[in-house]
Amino acid sequence: MVAIIAAEQQPLVKLELDRRAQGEDEISCTGGKESCNAESDDGSAINRNNKCHGSSVVQTALNMTKMCMGTGTLALPFAAEKGGLIFNVVGLALIAVWNYYCANCVLRCWDCLHPRIKRGDLDSDVERSSTRQPQDYGSAEDQEKLQQLDNRKPPPVGTTSYASVAWYAAGPAGLLVVDLLMLLLMVMLIIAYEVAMISFIDDMPITTGSRKIDIIIPSVIVALLSCSPDVSFLSKFSIIGLLALALSFIVIVWQGLVENGLAGFQSTMNLWPKNLTDASSWFGVVVFGYGIVPFILNFHESMKTPKHIGLAMKMGLILVFFAYIVISSGVRILFSPSHSFDGDVLQALPTNSWLALIVRLLMTFVVAMTAPLIVVPCGEMIEGKLGIGLDDVRKRIAVRVLLCMLCMIVSEHAPGFVHVVSFIGCFCASIIGFVLPPLFCIQLRHNTRKDNVTKMDFISCCDVGALVIGIITTILTSTMTFGEMRKSQQQ
């Protein structure tokens, strides 16, 4: 989720999104006239130059999986501990379905912005894409309202696809809300990264014993890298991050087998959350771990055949679902006789093992290399709001350094990594992924169809239901996890 957020915000880091969305190897069209000079079903020529090098369904599904498999996976055993075995498995499936539905809401919103495009084939009755014309909008007056929507003043230059949906659905206010939420999300992600590095260093034998001193060196590295005129080279470290995560869980599984063998599969564990607070902590971590909704349009635009985005989503979410079951419930079962997860999964490793030390050092390095991918677009958003131009190099450096310093200071007093991730998921990720998409759908349908209020179809009812559930869940879980954060900080 983290690298895509950076790419979604500003072109400077969009290279990372392009690499993940299109795959490491470019796909070349070999069909000659049948590929780049294809014609639509009705005989009209269409421009497919951007599709000749697009990603396939399988590649898009794998890229979605890679997007989800980030640093947040270190908190999944904690989520399984809080949620319980049955609740965790069932909940992972439900959150995946919820992401799928809300992603389709965003795609239907995108359809409303392109009402004259010819209809394409569907994967289901709910799925839509920008290559397909929406269903019949009724009278000439309705068509006129569509024309007015398309002729509306375009959003500011540099507005992302998701933010463009907000612009046409709710105007400048909607764009402002999305920008503020994304800014808050990125700031909290930087703080979470700082907290993660503190947690990794605390468990090393080379620690100084002072959190303030331990965090200075990695924070200085992050600040220096963030001031670089071009941070696109950092995207090359994403593969190292994936390898570091894979190595971490291999070592953790090996450690669990050494300590307990298969005894964990015979031990008694909770099947359900003990209270609503534990359920909220689980919810936040899992929502943070999925989080494909705000970026579905990026994947959609990168595909060679955009109409198959629904199939790619299904495959990607299914892969993530099974991977998360193994990472969360599987690791928790292995360590159940000897360890309970109150923090990130690396805390299960011994502090006197050279292999565990290598894993922690590698993860600290990966986080330090990845954090600038968040600092840069966050700083650029702040610079844009303050009116700082590209030529004001000193002011831009000052903004990024101050941002890193502020996040470092807050991280010293923040609770553990898992609690920060949980709150981010319950508040920012939940609003952006579960509340705004159905809200934008309802608003756009209202703007483009006059009988929307009196004649609601099944999809409209589902949108209203999803909106209500999203609002209630976000308020309830955010309140619970914030209280848990304060309680954890006082201990």
JSON list of N, CA, C and O in Angstrom, two decimals, residues 175-204:
[
{"chain": "A", "resi": 175, "resn": "LEU", "atom": "N", "xyz": [-12.49, 17.32, -3.37]},
{"chain": "A", "resi": 175, "resn": "LEU", "atom": "CA", "xyz": [-11.06, 17.24, -3.64]},
{"chain": "A", "resi": 175, "resn": "LEU", "atom": "C", "xyz": [-10.25, 17.61, -2.42]},
{"chain": "A", "resi": 175, "resn": "LEU", "atom": "O", "xyz": [-9.22, 16.97, -2.11]},
{"chain": "A", "resi": 176, "resn": "LEU", "atom": "N", "xyz": [-10.70, 18.63, -1.68]},
{"chain": "A", "resi": 176, "resn": "LEU", "atom": "CA", "xyz": [-9.98, 19.05, -0.48]},
{"chain": "A", "resi": 176, "resn": "LEU", "atom": "C", "xyz": [-10.00, 17.95, 0.58]},
{"chain": "A", "resi": 176, "resn": "LEU", "atom": "O", "xyz": [-8.98, 17.69, 1.23]},
{"chain": "A", "resi": 177, "resn": "VAL", "atom": "N", "xyz": [-11.15, 17.28, 0.74]},
{"chain": "A", "resi": 177, "resn": "VAL", "atom": "CA", "xyz": [-11.25, 16.20, 1.72]},
{"chain": "A", "resi": 177, "resn": "VAL", "atom": "C", "xyz": [-10.28, 15.07, 1.38]},
{"chain": "A", "resi": 177, "resn": "VAL", "atom": "O", "xyz": [-9.56, 14.56, 2.25]},
{"chain": "A", "resi": 178, "resn": "VAL", "atom": "N", "xyz": [-10.26, 14.68, 0.11]},
{"chain": "A", "resi": 178, "resn": "VAL", "atom": "CA", "xyz": [-9.36, 13.60, -0.30]},
{"chain": "A", "resi": 178, "resn": "VAL", "atom": "C", "xyz": [-7.91, 14.01, -0.10]},
{"chain": "A", "resi": 178, "resn": "VAL", "atom": "O", "xyz": [-7.09, 13.21, 0.40]},
{"chain": "A", "resi": 179, "resn": "ASP", "atom": "N", "xyz": [-7.56, 15.23, -0.47]},
{"chain": "A", "resi": 179, "resn": "ASP", "atom": "CA", "xyz": [-6.18, 15.69, -0.30]},
{"chain": "A", "resi": 179, "resn": "ASP", "atom": "C", "xyz": [-5.78, 15.70, 1.17]},
{"chain": "A", "resi": 179, "resn": "ASP", "atom": "O", "xyz": [-4.66, 15.27, 1.52]},
{"chain": "A", "resi": 180, "resn": "LEU", "atom": "N", "xyz": [-6.66, 16.18, 2.04]},
{"chain": "A", "resi": 180, "resn": "LEU", "atom": "CA", "xyz": [-6.33, 16.22, 3.47]},
{"chain": "A", "resi": 180, "resn": "LEU", "atom": "C", "xyz": [-6.20, 14.82, 4.05]},
{"chain": "A", "resi": 180, "resn": "LEU", "atom": "O", "xyz": [-5.30, 14.55, 4.87]},
{"chain": "A", "resi": 181, "resn": "LEU", "atom": "N", "xyz": [-7.08, 13.92, 3.64]},
{"chain": "A", "resi": 181, "resn": "LEU", "atom": "CA", "xyz": [-7.00, 12.54, 4.13]},
{"chain": "A", "resi": 181, "resn": "LEU", "atom": "C", "xyz": [-5.72, 11.86, 3.65]},
{"chain": "A", "resi": 181, "resn": "LEU", "atom": "O", "xyz": [-5.06, 11.15, 4.41]},
{"chain": "A", "resi": 182, "resn": "MET", "atom": "N", "xyz": [-5.36, 12.08, 2.38]},
{"chain": "A", "resi": 182, "resn": "MET", "atom": "CA", "xyz": [-4.13, 11.48, 1.87]},
{"chain": "A", "resi": 182, "resn": "MET", "atom": "C", "xyz": [-2.91, 12.09, 2.55]},
{"chain": "A", "resi": 182, "resn": "MET", "atom": "O", "xyz": [-1.92, 11.39, 2.85]},
{"chain": "A", "resi": 183, "resn": "LEU", "atom": "N", "xyz": [-2.95, 13.39, 2.83]},
{"chain": "A", "resi": 183, "resn": "LEU", "atom": "CA", "xyz": [-1.85, 14.03, 3.54]},
{"chain": "A", "resi": 183, "resn": "LEU", "atom": "C", "xyz": [-1.72, 13.48, 4.95]},
{"chain": "A", "resi": 183, "resn": "LEU", "atom": "O", "xyz": [-0.61, 13.15, 5.41]},
{"chain": "A", "resi": 184, "resn": "LEU", "atom": "N", "xyz": [-2.85, 13.35, 5.65]},
{"chain": "A", "resi": 184, "resn": "LEU", "atom": "CA", "xyz": [-2.83, 12.78, 6.99]},
{"chain": "A", "resi": 184, "resn": "LEU", "atom": "C", "xyz": [-2.35, 11.33, 6.96]},
{"chain": "A", "resi": 184, "resn": "LEU", "atom": "O", "xyz": [-1.57, 10.91, 7.83]},
{"chain": "A", "resi": 185, "resn": "LEU", "atom": "N", "xyz": [-2.79, 10.59, 5.97]},
{"chain": "A", "resi": 185, "resn": "LEU", "atom": "CA", "xyz": [-2.38, 9.19, 5.85]},
{"chain": "A", "resi": 185, "resn": "LEU", "atom": "C", "xyz": [-0.87, 9.09, 5.67]},
{"chain": "A", "resi": 185, "resn": "LEU", "atom": "O", "xyz": [-0.21, 8.26, 6.31]},
{"chain": "A", "resi": 186, "resn": "MET", "atom": "N", "xyz": [-0.30, 9.93, 4.82]},
{"chain": "A", "resi": 186, "resn": "MET", "atom": "CA", "xyz": [1.14, 9.87, 4.58]},
{"chain": "A", "resi": 186, "resn": "MET", "atom": "C", "xyz": [1.94, 10.28, 5.81]},
{"chain": "A", "resi": 186, "resn": "MET", "atom": "O", "xyz": [2.97, 9.68, 6.12]},
{"chain": "A", "resi": 187, "resn": "VAL", "atom": "N", "xyz": [1.48, 11.32, 6.51]},
{"chain": "A", "resi": 187, "resn": "VAL", "atom": "CA", "xyz": [2.18, 11.73, 7.73]},
{"chain": "A", "resi": 187, "resn": "VAL", "atom": "C", "xyz": [2.17, 10.60, 8.76]},
{"chain": "A", "resi": 187, "resn": "VAL", "atom": "O", "xyz": [3.20, 10.30, 9.40]},
{"chain": "A", "resi": 188, "resn": "MET", "atom": "N", "xyz": [1.04, 9.96, 8.91]},
{"chain": "A", "resi": 188, "resn": "MET", "atom": "CA", "xyz": [0.95, 8.86, 9.88]},
{"chain": "A", "resi": 188, "resn": "MET", "atom": "C", "xyz": [1.76, 7.66, 9.44]},
{"chain": "A", "resi": 188, "resn": "MET", "atom": "O", "xyz": [2.30, 6.92, 10.28]},
{"chain": "A", "resi": 189, "resn": "LEU", "atom": "N", "xyz": [1.87, 7.45, 8.14]},
{"chain": "A", "resi": 189, "resn": "LEU", "atom": "CA", "xyz": [2.72, 6.36, 7.64]},
{"chain": "A", "resi": 189, "resn": "LEU", "atom": "C", "xyz": [4.19, 6.63, 7.94]},
{"chain": "A", "resi": 189, "resn": "LEU", "atom": "O", "xyz": [4.94, 5.72, 8.31]},
{"chain": "A", "resi": 190, "resn": "ILE", "atom": "N", "xyz": [4.61, 7.89, 7.79]},
{"chain": "A", "resi": 190, "resn": "ILE", "atom": "CA", "xyz": [5.99, 8.23, 8.13]},
{"chain": "A", "resi": 190, "resn": "ILE", "atom": "C", "xyz": [6.26, 7.99, 9.61]},
{"chain": "A", "resi": 190, "resn": "ILE", "atom": "O", "xyz": [7.29, 7.44, 9.99]},
{"chain": "A", "resi": 191, "resn": "ILE", "atom": "N", "xyz": [5.29, 8.38, 10.45]},
{"chain": "A", "resi": 191, "resn": "ILE", "atom": "CA", "xyz": [5.42, 8.14, 11.89]},
{"chain": "A", "resi": 191, "resn": "ILE", "atom": "C", "xyz": [5.48, 6.63, 12.17]},
{"chain": "A", "resi": 191, "resn": "ILE", "atom": "O", "xyz": [6.29, 6.17, 12.99]},
{"chain": "A", "resi": 192, "resn": "ALA", "atom": "N", "xyz": [4.64, 5.86, 11.49]},
{"chain": "A", "resi": 192, "resn": "ALA", "atom": "CA", "xyz": [4.65, 4.41, 11.67]},
{"chain": "A", "resi": 192, "resn": "ALA", "atom": "C", "xyz": [5.99, 3.82, 11.26]},
{"chain": "A", "resi": 192, "resn": "ALA", "atom": "O", "xyz": [6.51, 2.90, 11.92]},
{"chain": "A", "resi": 193, "resn": "TYR", "atom": "N", "xyz": [6.59, 4.34, 10.19]},
{"chain": "A", "resi": 193, "resn": "TYR", "atom": "CA", "xyz": [7.91, 3.87, 9.77]},
{"chain": "A", "resi": 193, "resn": "TYR", "atom": "C", "xyz": [8.96, 4.18, 10.83]},
{"chain": "A", "resi": 193, "resn": "TYR", "atom": "O", "xyz": [9.84, 3.36, 11.11]},
{"chain": "A", "resi": 194, "resn": "GLU", "atom": "N", "xyz": [8.89, 5.40, 11.38]},
{"chain": "A", "resi": 194, "resn": "GLU", "atom": "CA", "xyz": [9.84, 5.77, 12.43]},
{"chain": "A", "resi": 194, "resn": "GLU", "atom": "C", "xyz": [9.68, 4.85, 13.65]},
{"chain": "A", "resi": 194, "resn": "GLU", "atom": "O", "xyz": [10.67, 4.40, 14.23]},
{"chain": "A", "resi": 195, "resn": "VAL", "atom": "N", "xyz": [8.44, 4.60, 14.03]},
{"chain": "A", "resi": 195, "resn": "VAL", "atom": "CA", "xyz": [8.18, 3.72, 15.17]},
{"chain": "A", "resi": 195, "resn": "VAL", "atom": "C", "xyz": [8.68, 2.31, 14.89]},
{"chain": "A", "resi": 195, "resn": "VAL", "atom": "O", "xyz": [9.23, 1.64, 15.77]},
{"chain": "A", "resi": 196, "resn": "ALA", "atom": "N", "xyz": [8.51, 1.84, 13.66]},
{"chain": "A", "resi": 196, "resn": "ALA", "atom": "CA", "xyz": [8.99, 0.50, 13.29]},
{"chain": "A", "resi": 196, "resn": "ALA", "atom": "C", "xyz": [10.50, 0.41, 13.43]},
{"chain": "A", "resi": 196, "resn": "ALA", "atom": "O", "xyz": [11.03, -0.57, 13.97]},
{"chain": "A", "resi": 197, "resn": "MET", "atom": "N", "xyz": [11.22, 1.44, 12.95]},
{"chain": "A", "resi": 197, "resn": "MET", "atom": "CA", "xyz": [12.67, 1.42, 13.07]},
{"chain": "A", "resi": 197, "resn": "MET", "atom": "C", "xyz": [13.11, 1.44, 14.53]},
{"chain": "A", "resi": 197, "resn": "MET", "atom": "O", "xyz": [14.08, 0.77, 14.91]},
{"chain": "A", "resi": 198, "resn": "ILE", "atom": "N", "xyz": [12.41, 2.22, 15.36]},
{"chain": "A", "resi": 198, "resn": "ILE", "atom": "CA", "xyz": [12.72, 2.22, 16.79]},
{"chain": "A", "resi": 198, "resn": "ILE", "atom": "C", "xyz": [12.52, 0.83, 17.38]},
{"chain": "A", "resi": 198, "resn": "ILE", "atom": "O", "xyz": [13.34, 0.33, 18.16]},
{"chain": "A", "resi": 199, "resn": "SER", "atom": "N", "xyz": [11.42, 0.18, 17.00]},
{"chain": "A", "resi": 199, "resn": "SER", "atom": "CA", "xyz": [11.12, -1.16, 17.52]},
{"chain": "A", "resi": 199, "resn": "SER", "atom": "C", "xyz": [12.19, -2.17, 17.10]},
{"chain": "A", "resi": 199, "resn": "SER", "atom": "O", "xyz": [12.63, -3.00, 17.89]},
{"chain": "A", "resi": 200, "resn": "PHE", "atom": "N", "xyz": [12.63, -2.09, 15.83]},
{"chain": "A", "resi": 200, "resn": "PHE", "atom": "CA", "xyz": [13.66, -3.02, 15.36]},
{"chain": "A", "resi": 200, "resn": "PHE", "atom": "C", "xyz": [14.97, -2.80, 16.10]},
{"chain": "A", "resi": 200, "resn": "PHE", "atom": "O", "xyz": [15.64, -3.76, 16.51]},
{"chain": "A", "resi": 201, "resn": "ILE", "atom": "N", "xyz": [15.36, -1.52, 16.29]},
{"chain": "A", "resi": 201, "resn": "ILE", "atom": "CA", "xyz": [16.64, -1.22, 16.91]},
{"chain": "A", "resi": 201, "resn": "ILE", "atom": "C", "xyz": [16.62, -1.56, 18.40]},
{"chain": "A", "resi": 201, "resn": "ILE", "atom": "O", "xyz": [17.63, -1.99, 18.97]},
{"chain": "A", "resi": 202, "resn": "ASP", "atom": "N", "xyz": [15.48, -1.38, 19.06]},
{"chain": "A", "resi": 202, "resn": "ASP", "atom": "CA", "xyz": [15.38, -1.67, 20.49]},
{"chain": "A", "resi": 202, "resn": "ASP", "atom": "C", "xyz": [15.72, -3.12, 20.81]},
{"chain": "A", "resi": 202, "resn": "ASP", "atom": "O", "xyz": [16.21, -3.43, 21.90]},
{"chain": "A", "resi": 203, "resn": "ASP", "atom": "N", "xyz": [15.41, -4.02, 19.87]},
{"chain": "A", "resi": 203, "resn": "ASP", "atom": "CA", "xyz": [15.65, -5.45, 20.11]},
{"chain": "A", "resi": 203, "resn": "ASP", "atom": "C", "xyz": [17.02, -5.91, 19.63]},
{"chain": "A", "resi": 203, "resn": "ASP", "atom": "O", "xyz": [17.31, -7.11, 19.65]},
{"chain": "A", "resi": 204, "resn": "MET", "atom": "N", "xyz": [17.86, -4.97, 19.19]},
{"chain": "A", "resi": 204, "resn": "MET", "atom": "CA", "xyz": [19.22, -5.33, 18.75]},
{"chain": "A", "resi": 204, "resn": "MET", "atom": "C", "xyz": [20.19, -5.19, 19.92]},
{"chain": "A", "resi": 204, "resn": "MET", "atom": "O", "xyz": [20.04, -4.32, 20.78]}
]
